[in-house]
Amino acid sequence: DAKTTQPPSMDCAEGRAANLPCNHSTISGNEYVYWYRQIHSQGPQYIIHGLKNNETNEMASLIITEDRKSSTLILPHATLRDTAVYYCIVRVVMNSGGYQKVTFGTGTKLQVIP
Amino acid sequence: GAVVSQHPSWVICKSGTSVKIECRSLDFQATTMFWYRQFPKQSLMLMATSNEGSKATYEQGVEKDKFLINHASLTLSTLTVTSAHPEDSSFYICSARVYGFLDTQYFGPGTRLTVL
Protein backbone atom coordinates (compact mmCIF):
# COMPACT_ATOMS: atom_id res chain seq x y z
CA ASP A 1 0.00 0.00 0.00
CA ALA A 2 1.13 3.54 -0.67
CA LYS A 3 1.65 5.46 2.54
CA THR A 4 -0.06 8.75 3.20
CA THR A 5 1.10 11.72 5.22
CA GLN A 6 -1.34 14.15 6.80
CA PRO A 7 -0.87 16.99 9.27
CA PRO A 8 -1.94 15.83 12.74
CA SER A 9 -4.30 18.73 13.32
CA MET A 10 -5.86 21.80 11.73
CA ASP A 11 -8.25 24.54 12.74
CA CYS A 12 -10.84 26.16 10.53
CA ALA A 13 -13.26 29.00 11.18
CA GLU A 14 -16.92 28.12 10.89
CA GLY A 15 -18.31 29.07 7.47
CA ARG A 16 -14.90 29.10 5.82
CA ALA A 17 -13.50 26.46 3.52
CA ALA A 18 -11.48 23.71 5.16
CA ASN A 19 -8.61 22.46 3.02
CA LEU A 20 -7.11 19.22 4.23
CA PRO A 21 -3.89 18.12 2.52
CA CYS A 22 -2.58 14.61 1.99
CA ASN A 23 0.71 13.47 0.54
CA HIS A 24 0.91 10.10 -1.18
CA SER A 25 4.12 10.35 -3.15
CA THR A 26 4.47 6.58 -3.69
CA ILE A 27 0.98 6.05 -5.04
CA SER A 28 0.67 3.50 -7.82
CA GLY A 29 -1.20 3.98 -11.05
CA ASN A 30 -4.07 1.73 -9.99
CA GLU A 31 -4.51 3.17 -6.51
CA TYR A 32 -7.41 5.43 -5.71
CA VAL A 33 -7.48 8.17 -3.09
CA TYR A 34 -10.27 7.77 -0.53
CA TRP A 35 -11.29 10.09 2.25
CA TYR A 36 -13.16 9.08 5.37
CA ARG A 37 -13.91 10.99 8.53
CA GLN A 38 -14.64 9.92 12.07
CA ILE A 39 -16.64 12.10 14.36
CA HIS A 40 -15.89 11.50 18.02
CA SER A 41 -17.19 8.13 19.29
CA GLN A 42 -18.76 7.22 15.95
CA GLY A 43 -17.81 4.90 13.12
CA PRO A 44 -15.94 6.27 10.10
CA GLN A 45 -17.98 7.86 7.34
CA TYR A 46 -17.09 7.67 3.66
CA ILE A 47 -16.68 11.11 2.09
CA ILE A 48 -15.32 10.88 -1.43
CA HIS A 49 -12.80 9.12 -3.62
CA GLY A 50 -10.99 9.66 -6.91
CA LEU A 51 -8.32 8.31 -9.22
CA LYS A 52 -6.90 11.29 -11.07
CA ASN A 53 -9.70 13.67 -11.90
CA ASN A 54 -11.07 16.15 -9.42
CA GLU A 55 -14.28 14.98 -7.83
CA THR A 56 -17.16 16.73 -6.10
CA ASN A 57 -20.18 15.48 -4.23
CA GLU A 58 -22.64 16.89 -1.74
CA MET A 59 -20.14 16.65 1.08
CA ALA A 60 -16.83 17.77 -0.33
CA SER A 61 -14.48 18.25 -3.26
CA LEU A 62 -11.34 16.26 -3.91
CA ILE A 63 -8.47 17.87 -5.78
CA ILE A 64 -5.73 15.52 -6.96
CA THR A 65 -2.51 16.95 -8.37
CA GLU A 66 -1.57 16.04 -11.91
CA ASP A 67 1.30 13.82 -10.76
CA ARG A 68 -1.10 12.25 -8.20
CA LYS A 69 1.46 12.59 -5.44
CA SER A 70 -0.81 14.69 -3.29
CA SER A 71 -4.43 15.64 -2.87
CA THR A 72 -6.62 18.08 -0.98
CA LEU A 73 -10.03 17.50 0.52
CA ILE A 74 -12.12 20.66 0.54
CA LEU A 75 -15.12 21.22 2.77
CA PRO A 76 -16.50 24.38 1.17
CA HIS A 77 -18.35 25.83 4.17
CA ALA A 78 -17.22 24.14 7.36
CA THR A 79 -19.70 23.79 10.20
CA LEU A 80 -19.19 22.77 13.80
CA ARG A 81 -20.50 19.33 12.86
CA ASP A 82 -17.52 18.87 10.56
CA THR A 83 -15.19 18.67 13.55
CA ALA A 84 -13.71 15.19 13.18
CA VAL A 85 -10.62 13.18 12.32
CA TYR A 86 -10.18 13.00 8.56
CA TYR A 87 -8.41 10.02 7.04
CA CYS A 88 -6.77 9.99 3.62
CA ILE A 89 -6.35 6.44 2.33
CA VAL A 90 -4.96 5.08 -0.90
CA ARG A 91 -6.06 1.69 -2.04
CA VAL A 92 -6.46 -0.43 -5.12
CA VAL A 93 -9.88 -1.03 -6.59
CA MET A 94 -9.61 -4.45 -8.19
CA ASN A 95 -11.70 -5.35 -11.17
CA SER A 96 -10.75 -9.01 -10.89
CA GLY A 97 -12.98 -9.64 -7.87
CA GLY A 98 -10.29 -9.17 -5.26
CA TYR A 99 -10.57 -6.59 -2.54
CA GLN A 100 -8.12 -4.42 -0.67
CA LYS A 101 -9.21 -3.69 2.86
CA VAL A 102 -9.49 -0.17 4.18
CA THR A 103 -6.65 0.52 6.61
CA PHE A 104 -6.32 3.72 8.58
CA GLY A 105 -3.39 5.94 9.38
CA THR A 106 -3.46 8.63 12.02
CA GLY A 107 -5.43 11.22 10.05
CA THR A 108 -5.92 14.94 10.58
CA LYS A 109 -7.95 16.19 13.50
CA LEU A 110 -9.98 19.10 12.15
CA GLN A 111 -11.37 21.51 14.71
CA VAL A 112 -13.99 23.91 13.38
CA ILE A 113 -14.03 27.02 15.51
CA PRO A 114 -17.15 29.18 16.01
CA GLY B 1 -26.68 4.85 1.11
CA ALA B 2 -25.72 1.54 2.69
CA VAL B 3 -26.47 1.35 6.41
CA VAL B 4 -24.62 -0.77 8.91
CA SER B 5 -25.87 -1.12 12.47
CA GLN B 6 -24.28 -2.49 15.62
CA HIS B 7 -25.76 -3.75 18.82
CA PRO B 8 -25.25 -2.94 21.57
CA SER B 9 -23.91 0.59 21.28
CA TRP B 10 -22.21 0.21 24.64
CA VAL B 11 -21.73 -2.58 27.15
CA ILE B 12 -20.18 -2.90 30.59
CA CYS B 13 -19.22 -6.33 31.82
CA LYS B 14 -17.27 -8.00 34.57
CA SER B 15 -13.84 -9.46 33.98
CA GLY B 16 -14.01 -13.07 32.87
CA THR B 17 -17.38 -12.86 31.15
CA SER B 18 -18.05 -13.05 27.43
CA VAL B 19 -19.64 -10.33 25.36
CA LYS B 20 -21.29 -10.62 21.95
CA ILE B 21 -21.48 -7.70 19.53
CA GLU B 22 -23.76 -7.85 16.49
CA CYS B 23 -23.14 -6.15 13.16
CA ARG B 24 -25.94 -5.97 10.61
CA SER B 25 -26.20 -4.65 7.09
CA LEU B 26 -29.68 -3.16 6.97
CA ASP B 27 -30.41 -2.56 3.32
CA PHE B 28 -27.92 -4.71 1.45
CA GLN B 29 -26.30 -8.10 1.55
CA ALA B 30 -22.76 -8.14 2.87
CA THR B 31 -20.72 -11.16 1.91
CA THR B 32 -17.68 -9.60 3.55
CA MET B 33 -17.56 -7.78 6.86
CA PHE B 34 -14.67 -6.45 8.87
CA TRP B 35 -14.02 -5.89 12.55
CA TYR B 36 -11.86 -3.07 13.85
CA ARG B 37 -10.77 -2.02 17.30
CA GLN B 38 -9.90 1.49 18.43
CA PHE B 39 -8.22 2.44 21.67
CA PRO B 40 -8.53 6.01 23.01
CA LYS B 41 -6.73 8.60 20.91
CA GLN B 42 -5.54 5.96 18.47
CA SER B 43 -6.53 5.03 14.95
CA LEU B 44 -8.65 2.08 13.95
CA MET B 45 -6.86 -1.25 13.80
CA LEU B 46 -8.23 -4.05 11.65
CA MET B 47 -8.81 -7.22 13.65
CA ALA B 48 -10.32 -9.63 11.17
CA THR B 49 -12.14 -10.14 7.91
CA SER B 50 -15.35 -12.12 8.00
CA ASN B 51 -16.77 -13.89 4.95
CA GLU B 52 -20.25 -15.32 4.99
CA GLY B 53 -20.22 -19.06 5.42
CA SER B 54 -16.51 -19.41 6.04
CA LYS B 55 -13.97 -18.93 8.79
CA ALA B 56 -12.77 -15.44 9.54
CA THR B 57 -9.28 -14.30 8.64
CA TYR B 58 -7.49 -12.67 11.55
CA GLU B 59 -4.78 -10.04 11.40
CA GLN B 60 -1.42 -10.79 12.88
CA GLY B 61 -1.43 -10.54 16.65
CA VAL B 62 -5.18 -10.96 17.08
CA GLU B 63 -6.13 -14.01 19.11
CA LYS B 64 -8.73 -15.99 17.20
CA ASP B 65 -9.75 -17.98 20.25
CA LYS B 66 -10.41 -14.83 22.20
CA PHE B 67 -12.25 -12.89 19.51
CA LEU B 68 -14.74 -15.30 17.98
CA ILE B 69 -16.30 -14.17 14.74
CA ASN B 70 -19.35 -15.72 13.14
CA HIS B 71 -20.80 -14.62 9.82
CA ALA B 72 -23.77 -16.95 9.50
CA SER B 73 -25.90 -14.90 7.13
CA LEU B 74 -25.50 -12.25 4.45
CA THR B 75 -26.66 -9.54 6.81
CA LEU B 76 -25.20 -10.50 10.18
CA SER B 77 -21.75 -10.93 11.64
CA THR B 78 -21.04 -11.31 15.33
CA LEU B 79 -17.93 -10.73 17.39
CA THR B 80 -17.70 -12.46 20.75
CA VAL B 81 -15.05 -11.32 23.17
CA THR B 82 -14.46 -14.34 25.36
CA SER B 83 -13.24 -14.15 28.93
CA ALA B 84 -12.98 -10.39 28.67
CA HIS B 85 -10.38 -8.52 30.69
CA PRO B 86 -9.94 -4.80 31.34
CA GLU B 87 -7.34 -4.55 28.57
CA ASP B 88 -10.06 -5.59 26.11
CA SER B 89 -11.93 -2.39 26.89
CA SER B 90 -12.10 -0.57 23.59
CA PHE B 91 -14.31 0.79 20.82
CA TYR B 92 -15.22 -2.02 18.42
CA ILE B 93 -16.37 -1.07 14.94
CA CYS B 94 -17.64 -3.29 12.17
CA SER B 95 -17.91 -2.52 8.51
CA ALA B 96 -19.32 -4.19 5.44
CA ARG B 97 -18.02 -4.26 1.92
CA VAL B 98 -20.25 -2.52 -0.58
CA TYR B 99 -19.80 -3.59 -4.16
CA GLY B 100 -20.24 -1.48 -7.23
CA PHE B 101 -18.94 1.96 -8.01
CA LEU B 102 -17.50 2.63 -4.60
CA ASP B 103 -16.23 -0.88 -3.85
CA THR B 104 -15.39 0.19 -0.38
CA GLN B 105 -16.63 -0.29 3.15
CA TYR B 106 -19.44 1.27 5.11
CA PHE B 107 -18.96 1.39 8.84
CA GLY B 108 -21.22 0.80 11.77
CA PRO B 109 -21.58 3.27 14.64
CA GLY B 110 -19.32 1.27 16.96
CA THR B 111 -19.70 -0.51 20.29
CA ARG B 112 -18.01 0.79 23.41
CA LEU B 113 -16.91 -2.13 25.60
CA THR B 114 -15.86 -1.51 29.17
CA VAL B 115 -14.59 -4.44 31.19
CA LEU B 116 -14.47 -3.92 34.94
Coordinates of C-alpha atoms in Angstrom, one line a residue:
Chain A
D1 CA 0.0 0.0 0.0
A2 CA 1.1 3.5 -0.7
K3 CA 1.6 5.5 2.5
T4 CA -0.1 8.7 3.2
T5 CA 1.1 11.7 5.2
Q6 CA -1.3 14.1 6.8
P7 CA -0.9 17.0 9.3
P8 CA -1.9 15.8 12.7
S9 CA -4.3 18.7 13.3
M10 CA -5.9 21.8 11.7
D11 CA -8.3 24.5 12.7
C12 CA -10.8 26.2 10.5
A13 CA -13.3 29.0 11.2
E14 CA -16.9 28.1 10.9
G15 CA -18.3 29.1 7.5
R16 CA -14.9 29.1 5.8
A17 CA -13.5 26.5 3.5
A18 CA -11.5 23.7 5.2
N19 CA -8.6 22.5 3.0
L20 CA -7.1 19.2 4.2
P21 CA -3.9 18.1 2.5
C22 CA -2.6 14.6 2.0
N23 CA 0.7 13.5 0.5
H24 CA 0.9 10.1 -1.2
S25 CA 4.1 10.4 -3.2
T26 CA 4.5 6.6 -3.7
I27 CA 1.0 6.1 -5.0
S28 CA 0.7 3.5 -7.8
G29 CA -1.2 4.0 -11.1
N30 CA -4.1 1.7 -10.0
E31 CA -4.5 3.2 -6.5
Y32 CA -7.4 5.4 -5.7
V33 CA -7.5 8.2 -3.1
Y34 CA -10.3 7.8 -0.5
W35 CA -11.3 10.1 2.2
Y36 CA -13.2 9.1 5.4
R37 CA -13.9 11.0 8.5
Q38 CA -14.6 9.9 12.1
I39 CA -16.6 12.1 14.4
H40 CA -15.9 11.5 18.0
S41 CA -17.2 8.1 19.3
Q42 CA -18.8 7.2 16.0
G43 CA -17.8 4.9 13.1
P44 CA -15.9 6.3 10.1
Q45 CA -18.0 7.9 7.3
Y46 CA -17.1 7.7 3.7
I47 CA -16.7 11.1 2.1
I48 CA -15.3 10.9 -1.4
H49 CA -12.8 9.1 -3.6
G50 CA -11.0 9.7 -6.9
L51 CA -8.3 8.3 -9.2
K52 CA -6.9 11.3 -11.1
N53 CA -9.7 13.7 -11.9
N54 CA -11.1 16.1 -9.4
E55 CA -14.3 15.0 -7.8
T56 CA -17.2 16.7 -6.1
N57 CA -20.2 15.5 -4.2
E58 CA -22.6 16.9 -1.7
M59 CA -20.1 16.6 1.1
A60 CA -16.8 17.8 -0.3
S61 CA -14.5 18.3 -3.3
L62 CA -11.3 16.3 -3.9
I63 CA -8.5 17.9 -5.8
I64 CA -5.7 15.5 -7.0
T65 CA -2.5 16.9 -8.4
E66 CA -1.6 16.0 -11.9
D67 CA 1.3 13.8 -10.8
R68 CA -1.1 12.3 -8.2
K69 CA 1.5 12.6 -5.4
S70 CA -0.8 14.7 -3.3
S71 CA -4.4 15.6 -2.9
T72 CA -6.6 18.1 -1.0
L73 CA -10.0 17.5 0.5
I74 CA -12.1 20.7 0.5
L75 CA -15.1 21.2 2.8
P76 CA -16.5 24.4 1.2
H77 CA -18.3 25.8 4.2
A78 CA -17.2 24.1 7.4
T79 CA -19.7 23.8 10.2
L80 CA -19.2 22.8 13.8
R81 CA -20.5 19.3 12.9
D82 CA -17.5 18.9 10.6
T83 CA -15.2 18.7 13.6
A84 CA -13.7 15.2 13.2
V85 CA -10.6 13.2 12.3
Y86 CA -10.2 13.0 8.6
Y87 CA -8.4 10.0 7.0
C88 CA -6.8 10.0 3.6
I89 CA -6.3 6.4 2.3
V90 CA -5.0 5.1 -0.9
R91 CA -6.1 1.7 -2.0
V92 CA -6.5 -0.4 -5.1
V93 CA -9.9 -1.0 -6.6
M94 CA -9.6 -4.4 -8.2
N95 CA -11.7 -5.4 -11.2
S96 CA -10.8 -9.0 -10.9
G97 CA -13.0 -9.6 -7.9
G98 CA -10.3 -9.2 -5.3
Y99 CA -10.6 -6.6 -2.5
Q100 CA -8.1 -4.4 -0.7
K101 CA -9.2 -3.7 2.9
V102 CA -9.5 -0.2 4.2
T103 CA -6.6 0.5 6.6
F104 CA -6.3 3.7 8.6
G105 CA -3.4 5.9 9.4
T106 CA -3.5 8.6 12.0
G107 CA -5.4 11.2 10.0
T108 CA -5.9 14.9 10.6
K109 CA -8.0 16.2 13.5
L110 CA -10.0 19.1 12.2
Q111 CA -11.4 21.5 14.7
V112 CA -14.0 23.9 13.4
I113 CA -14.0 27.0 15.5
P114 CA -17.1 29.2 16.0
Chain B
G1 CA -26.7 4.9 1.1
A2 CA -25.7 1.5 2.7
V3 CA -26.5 1.4 6.4
V4 CA -24.6 -0.8 8.9
S5 CA -25.9 -1.1 12.5
Q6 CA -24.3 -2.5 15.6
H7 CA -25.8 -3.8 18.8
P8 CA -25.3 -2.9 21.6
S9 CA -23.9 0.6 21.3
W10 CA -22.2 0.2 24.6
V11 CA -21.7 -2.6 27.2
I12 CA -20.2 -2.9 30.6
C13 CA -19.2 -6.3 31.8
K14 CA -17.3 -8.0 34.6
S15 CA -13.8 -9.5 34.0
G16 CA -14.0 -13.1 32.9
T17 CA -17.4 -12.9 31.1
S18 CA -18.0 -13.1 27.4
V19 CA -19.6 -10.3 25.4
K20 CA -21.3 -10.6 22.0
I21 CA -21.5 -7.7 19.5
E22 CA -23.8 -7.8 16.5
C23 CA -23.1 -6.2 13.2
R24 CA -25.9 -6.0 10.6
S25 CA -26.2 -4.7 7.1
L26 CA -29.7 -3.2 7.0
D27 CA -30.4 -2.6 3.3
F28 CA -27.9 -4.7 1.5
Q29 CA -26.3 -8.1 1.6
A30 CA -22.8 -8.1 2.9
T31 CA -20.7 -11.2 1.9
T32 CA -17.7 -9.6 3.5
M33 CA -17.6 -7.8 6.9
F34 CA -14.7 -6.4 8.9
W35 CA -14.0 -5.9 12.6
Y36 CA -11.9 -3.1 13.8
R37 CA -10.8 -2.0 17.3
Q38 CA -9.9 1.5 18.4
F39 CA -8.2 2.4 21.7
P40 CA -8.5 6.0 23.0
K41 CA -6.7 8.6 20.9
Q42 CA -5.5 6.0 18.5
S43 CA -6.5 5.0 14.9
L44 CA -8.7 2.1 13.9
M45 CA -6.9 -1.2 13.8
L46 CA -8.2 -4.0 11.6
M47 CA -8.8 -7.2 13.7
A48 CA -10.3 -9.6 11.2
T49 CA -12.1 -10.1 7.9
S50 CA -15.3 -12.1 8.0
N51 CA -16.8 -13.9 4.9
E52 CA -20.3 -15.3 5.0
G53 CA -20.2 -19.1 5.4
S54 CA -16.5 -19.4 6.0
K55 CA -14.0 -18.9 8.8
A56 CA -12.8 -15.4 9.5
T57 CA -9.3 -14.3 8.6
Y58 CA -7.5 -12.7 11.5
E59 CA -4.8 -10.0 11.4
Q60 CA -1.4 -10.8 12.9
G61 CA -1.4 -10.5 16.6
V62 CA -5.2 -11.0 17.1
E63 CA -6.1 -14.0 19.1
K64 CA -8.7 -16.0 17.2
D65 CA -9.7 -18.0 20.3
K66 CA -10.4 -14.8 22.2
F67 CA -12.3 -12.9 19.5
L68 CA -14.7 -15.3 18.0
I69 CA -16.3 -14.2 14.7
N70 CA -19.4 -15.7 13.1
H71 CA -20.8 -14.6 9.8
A72 CA -23.8 -16.9 9.5
S73 CA -25.9 -14.9 7.1
L74 CA -25.5 -12.3 4.4
T75 CA -26.7 -9.5 6.8
L76 CA -25.2 -10.5 10.2
S77 CA -21.7 -10.9 11.6
T78 CA -21.0 -11.3 15.3
L79 CA -17.9 -10.7 17.4
T80 CA -17.7 -12.5 20.8
V81 CA -15.0 -11.3 23.2
T82 CA -14.5 -14.3 25.4
S83 CA -13.2 -14.1 28.9
A84 CA -13.0 -10.4 28.7
H85 CA -10.4 -8.5 30.7
P86 CA -9.9 -4.8 31.3
E87 CA -7.3 -4.5 28.6
D88 CA -10.1 -5.6 26.1
S89 CA -11.9 -2.4 26.9
S90 CA -12.1 -0.6 23.6
F91 CA -14.3 0.8 20.8
Y92 CA -15.2 -2.0 18.4
I93 CA -16.4 -1.1 14.9
C94 CA -17.6 -3.3 12.2
S95 CA -17.9 -2.5 8.5
A96 CA -19.3 -4.2 5.4
R97 CA -18.0 -4.3 1.9
V98 CA -20.2 -2.5 -0.6
Y99 CA -19.8 -3.6 -4.2
G100 CA -20.2 -1.5 -7.2
F101 CA -18.9 2.0 -8.0
L102 CA -17.5 2.6 -4.6
D103 CA -16.2 -0.9 -3.9
T104 CA -15.4 0.2 -0.4
Q105 CA -16.6 -0.3 3.2
Y106 CA -19.4 1.3 5.1
F107 CA -19.0 1.4 8.8
G108 CA -21.2 0.8 11.8
P109 CA -21.6 3.3 14.6
G110 CA -19.3 1.3 17.0
T111 CA -19.7 -0.5 20.3
R112 CA -18.0 0.8 23.4
L113 CA -16.9 -2.1 25.6
T114 CA -15.9 -1.5 29.2
V115 CA -14.6 -4.4 31.2
L116 CA -14.5 -3.9 34.9

